[in-house]
Amino acid sequence: MEQPHDLTVDAPRAWDRPAVAVPVLVCLSLVGGRFPSFSTEANLYTLGTGGVLIWLGLSNRVPRRPAPFRLGSGAIWWTLPVVVFGVFEGATFVLAAGDEFPTFSRLADPLLEDQMVRSAGWLVWLSAFWGLVRR
């Protein structure tokens, strides 16, 4: 006897469609932009939204897209500036160098005072994270 094919497994969920996912990400970024920069509320909201996206990425609730092609051998050179920036940022943060040797986040504080800029930053962060969840 033939088993009936379950169509619900292959069908995309409503929140996985761009017409639903984009407005949800915009609403989440507008909420995140209302919190003052680096406040307790903003940190908790960041951990909460990031935790939910990590949970979605580790579960099988989001249909996967195929991984992009492999990076070429020249892409390794892009890791050098990223690693140098990460070490520089981490060292200045740990050593609490202050204003004479500020971290990138301290330099970004004047920009992040505006609520719309914070919301735009949130939208970029959430969109990039959602793209990683989909892989």
PDB file of C-alpha atoms in Angstrom, residues 1-128:
ATOM      1  CA  MET A   1       0.000   0.000   0.000  1.00  0.00           C
ATOM      2  CA  GLU A   2       1.302   3.440  -0.904  1.00  0.00           C
ATOM      3  CA  GLN A   3       1.985   6.007   1.795  1.00  0.00           C
ATOM      4  CA  PRO A   4       0.243   9.371   1.274  1.00  0.00           C
ATOM      5  CA  HIS A   5       2.640  12.218   0.600  1.00  0.00           C
ATOM      6  CA  ASP A   6       2.648  14.847   3.347  1.00  0.00           C
ATOM      7  CA  LEU A   7       2.539  18.236   1.600  1.00  0.00           C
ATOM      8  CA  THR A   8       2.973  20.247   4.785  1.00  0.00           C
ATOM      9  CA  VAL A   9       6.641  19.272   5.107  1.00  0.00           C
ATOM     10  CA  ASP A  10       7.591  20.767   1.727  1.00  0.00           C
ATOM     11  CA  ALA A  11       5.345  23.816   1.939  1.00  0.00           C
ATOM     12  CA  PRO A  12       7.038  26.995   3.185  1.00  0.00           C
ATOM     13  CA  ARG A  13       5.710  28.466   6.381  1.00  0.00           C
ATOM     14  CA  ALA A  14       4.031  31.861   6.278  1.00  0.00           C
ATOM     15  CA  TRP A  15       6.746  33.627   8.297  1.00  0.00           C
ATOM     16  CA  ASP A  16       9.421  32.287   5.955  1.00  0.00           C
ATOM     17  CA  ARG A  17       8.138  34.335   3.010  1.00  0.00           C
ATOM     18  CA  PRO A  18       9.759  37.730   2.370  1.00  0.00           C
ATOM     19  CA  ALA A  19       6.338  39.436   2.515  1.00  0.00           C
ATOM     20  CA  VAL A  20       6.125  38.344   6.160  1.00  0.00           C
ATOM     21  CA  ALA A  21       9.795  38.172   7.224  1.00  0.00           C
ATOM     22  CA  VAL A  22      10.741  41.702   6.095  1.00  0.00           C
ATOM     23  CA  PRO A  23       7.965  43.524   8.006  1.00  0.00           C
ATOM     24  CA  VAL A  24       8.709  41.420  11.099  1.00  0.00           C
ATOM     25  CA  LEU A  25      12.400  42.349  10.912  1.00  0.00           C
ATOM     26  CA  VAL A  26      11.482  46.028  10.415  1.00  0.00           C
ATOM     27  CA  CYS A  27       9.185  45.970  13.454  1.00  0.00           C
ATOM     28  CA  LEU A  28      11.842  44.264  15.571  1.00  0.00           C
ATOM     29  CA  SER A  29      14.425  46.850  14.484  1.00  0.00           C
ATOM     30  CA  LEU A  30      12.093  49.747  15.298  1.00  0.00           C
ATOM     31  CA  VAL A  31      11.572  48.335  18.789  1.00  0.00           C
ATOM     32  CA  GLY A  32      15.309  47.802  19.237  1.00  0.00           C
ATOM     33  CA  GLY A  33      16.042  51.345  18.068  1.00  0.00           C
ATOM     34  CA  ARG A  34      13.920  52.809  20.861  1.00  0.00           C
ATOM     35  CA  PHE A  35      16.325  51.581  23.546  1.00  0.00           C
ATOM     36  CA  PRO A  36      19.288  53.785  24.488  1.00  0.00           C
ATOM     37  CA  SER A  37      22.633  52.574  23.158  1.00  0.00           C
ATOM     38  CA  PHE A  38      24.379  49.957  25.281  1.00  0.00           C
ATOM     39  CA  SER A  39      21.701  50.091  27.992  1.00  0.00           C
ATOM     40  CA  THR A  40      20.563  47.070  29.978  1.00  0.00           C
ATOM     41  CA  GLU A  41      17.296  46.990  28.044  1.00  0.00           C
ATOM     42  CA  ALA A  42      19.128  47.085  24.705  1.00  0.00           C
ATOM     43  CA  ASN A  43      21.507  44.330  25.789  1.00  0.00           C
ATOM     44  CA  LEU A  44      18.647  42.108  26.973  1.00  0.00           C
ATOM     45  CA  TYR A  45      16.715  42.750  23.755  1.00  0.00           C
ATOM     46  CA  THR A  46      19.831  41.897  21.726  1.00  0.00           C
ATOM     47  CA  LEU A  47      20.360  38.663  23.648  1.00  0.00           C
ATOM     48  CA  GLY A  48      16.668  37.768  23.334  1.00  0.00           C
ATOM     49  CA  THR A  49      16.331  38.359  19.597  1.00  0.00           C
ATOM     50  CA  GLY A  50      19.718  36.788  18.917  1.00  0.00           C
ATOM     51  CA  GLY A  51      18.795  33.776  21.045  1.00  0.00           C
ATOM     52  CA  VAL A  52      15.538  33.263  19.156  1.00  0.00           C
ATOM     53  CA  LEU A  53      17.347  33.494  15.812  1.00  0.00           C
ATOM     54  CA  ILE A  54      20.009  31.042  16.989  1.00  0.00           C
ATOM     55  CA  TRP A  55      17.271  28.674  18.168  1.00  0.00           C
ATOM     56  CA  LEU A  56      15.555  28.934  14.769  1.00  0.00           C
ATOM     57  CA  GLY A  57      18.853  28.300  13.034  1.00  0.00           C
ATOM     58  CA  LEU A  58      19.677  25.210  15.083  1.00  0.00           C
ATOM     59  CA  SER A  59      16.190  23.738  14.815  1.00  0.00           C
ATOM     60  CA  ASN A  60      14.698  22.468  11.599  1.00  0.00           C
ATOM     61  CA  ARG A  61      11.886  25.004  11.633  1.00  0.00           C
ATOM     62  CA  VAL A  62      13.334  27.139   8.837  1.00  0.00           C
ATOM     63  CA  PRO A  63      13.699  25.653   5.355  1.00  0.00           C
ATOM     64  CA  ARG A  64      17.339  25.703   4.317  1.00  0.00           C
ATOM     65  CA  ARG A  65      18.671  27.352   1.197  1.00  0.00           C
ATOM     66  CA  PRO A  66      21.641  25.842  -0.560  1.00  0.00           C
ATOM     67  CA  ALA A  67      24.987  27.122   0.614  1.00  0.00           C
ATOM     68  CA  PRO A  68      26.755  29.533  -1.737  1.00  0.00           C
ATOM     69  CA  PHE A  69      29.735  28.470  -3.793  1.00  0.00           C
ATOM     70  CA  ARG A  70      33.073  28.008  -2.077  1.00  0.00           C
ATOM     71  CA  LEU A  71      35.192  31.074  -1.579  1.00  0.00           C
ATOM     72  CA  GLY A  72      38.342  31.390  -3.600  1.00  0.00           C
ATOM     73  CA  SER A  73      41.831  31.161  -2.161  1.00  0.00           C
ATOM     74  CA  GLY A  74      42.137  34.975  -2.247  1.00  0.00           C
ATOM     75  CA  ALA A  75      39.377  35.310   0.334  1.00  0.00           C
ATOM     76  CA  ILE A  76      41.766  34.251   3.097  1.00  0.00           C
ATOM     77  CA  TRP A  77      43.403  37.677   2.846  1.00  0.00           C
ATOM     78  CA  TRP A  78      40.142  39.266   4.010  1.00  0.00           C
ATOM     79  CA  THR A  79      40.424  37.415   7.306  1.00  0.00           C
ATOM     80  CA  LEU A  80      43.623  39.273   8.173  1.00  0.00           C
ATOM     81  CA  PRO A  81      41.962  42.719   8.581  1.00  0.00           C
ATOM     82  CA  VAL A  82      38.996  41.135  10.370  1.00  0.00           C
ATOM     83  CA  VAL A  83      41.264  39.371  12.874  1.00  0.00           C
ATOM     84  CA  VAL A  84      43.388  42.498  13.404  1.00  0.00           C
ATOM     85  CA  PHE A  85      40.232  44.556  13.989  1.00  0.00           C
ATOM     86  CA  GLY A  86      38.863  41.952  16.425  1.00  0.00           C
ATOM     87  CA  VAL A  87      42.104  41.808  18.413  1.00  0.00           C
ATOM     88  CA  PHE A  88      42.361  45.608  18.445  1.00  0.00           C
ATOM     89  CA  GLU A  89      38.737  46.036  19.555  1.00  0.00           C
ATOM     90  CA  GLY A  90      38.997  43.320  22.204  1.00  0.00           C
ATOM     91  CA  ALA A  91      42.283  44.619  23.626  1.00  0.00           C
ATOM     92  CA  THR A  92      41.062  48.208  23.925  1.00  0.00           C
ATOM     93  CA  PHE A  93      37.843  46.978  25.548  1.00  0.00           C
ATOM     94  CA  VAL A  94      39.607  44.713  28.059  1.00  0.00           C
ATOM     95  CA  LEU A  95      42.241  47.299  28.911  1.00  0.00           C
ATOM     96  CA  ALA A  96      39.586  50.064  29.176  1.00  0.00           C
ATOM     97  CA  ALA A  97      41.887  52.423  27.313  1.00  0.00           C
ATOM     98  CA  GLY A  98      39.360  55.274  27.467  1.00  0.00           C
ATOM     99  CA  ASP A  99      39.220  58.312  25.226  1.00  0.00           C
ATOM    100  CA  GLU A 100      42.878  58.349  24.231  1.00  0.00           C
ATOM    101  CA  PHE A 101      42.521  54.933  22.520  1.00  0.00           C
ATOM    102  CA  PRO A 102      38.756  54.374  21.987  1.00  0.00           C
ATOM    103  CA  THR A 103      37.021  51.248  20.760  1.00  0.00           C
ATOM    104  CA  PHE A 104      34.931  51.256  17.598  1.00  0.00           C
ATOM    105  CA  SER A 105      31.729  51.146  19.653  1.00  0.00           C
ATOM    106  CA  ARG A 106      32.793  54.286  21.545  1.00  0.00           C
ATOM    107  CA  LEU A 107      33.493  56.032  18.243  1.00  0.00           C
ATOM    108  CA  ALA A 108      30.025  54.998  17.006  1.00  0.00           C
ATOM    109  CA  ASP A 109      28.252  56.458  20.074  1.00  0.00           C
ATOM    110  CA  PRO A 110      27.609  59.893  18.508  1.00  0.00           C
ATOM    111  CA  LEU A 111      25.982  58.230  15.509  1.00  0.00           C
ATOM    112  CA  LEU A 112      23.908  55.909  17.671  1.00  0.00           C
ATOM    113  CA  GLU A 113      22.310  58.784  19.579  1.00  0.00           C
ATOM    114  CA  ASP A 114      19.737  59.136  16.793  1.00  0.00           C
ATOM    115  CA  GLN A 115      16.873  56.650  17.095  1.00  0.00           C
ATOM    116  CA  MET A 116      16.530  56.143  13.327  1.00  0.00           C
ATOM    117  CA  VAL A 117      20.232  55.345  12.937  1.00  0.00           C
ATOM    118  CA  ARG A 118      19.971  52.794  15.755  1.00  0.00           C
ATOM    119  CA  SER A 119      16.894  51.273  14.074  1.00  0.00           C
ATOM    120  CA  ALA A 120      18.732  51.097  10.745  1.00  0.00           C
ATOM    121  CA  GLY A 121      21.644  49.386  12.479  1.00  0.00           C
ATOM    122  CA  TRP A 122      19.240  46.939  14.060  1.00  0.00           C
ATOM    123  CA  LEU A 123      17.690  46.203  10.653  1.00  0.00           C
ATOM    124  CA  VAL A 124      21.104  45.499   9.131  1.00  0.00           C
ATOM    125  CA  TRP A 125      22.047  43.241  12.058  1.00  0.00           C
ATOM    126  CA  LEU A 126      18.741  41.331  12.022  1.00  0.00           C
ATOM    127  CA  SER A 127      18.780  40.930   8.224  1.00  0.00           C
ATOM    128  CA  ALA A 128      22.321  39.569   8.256  1.00  0.00           C
TER     129      ALA A 128
END
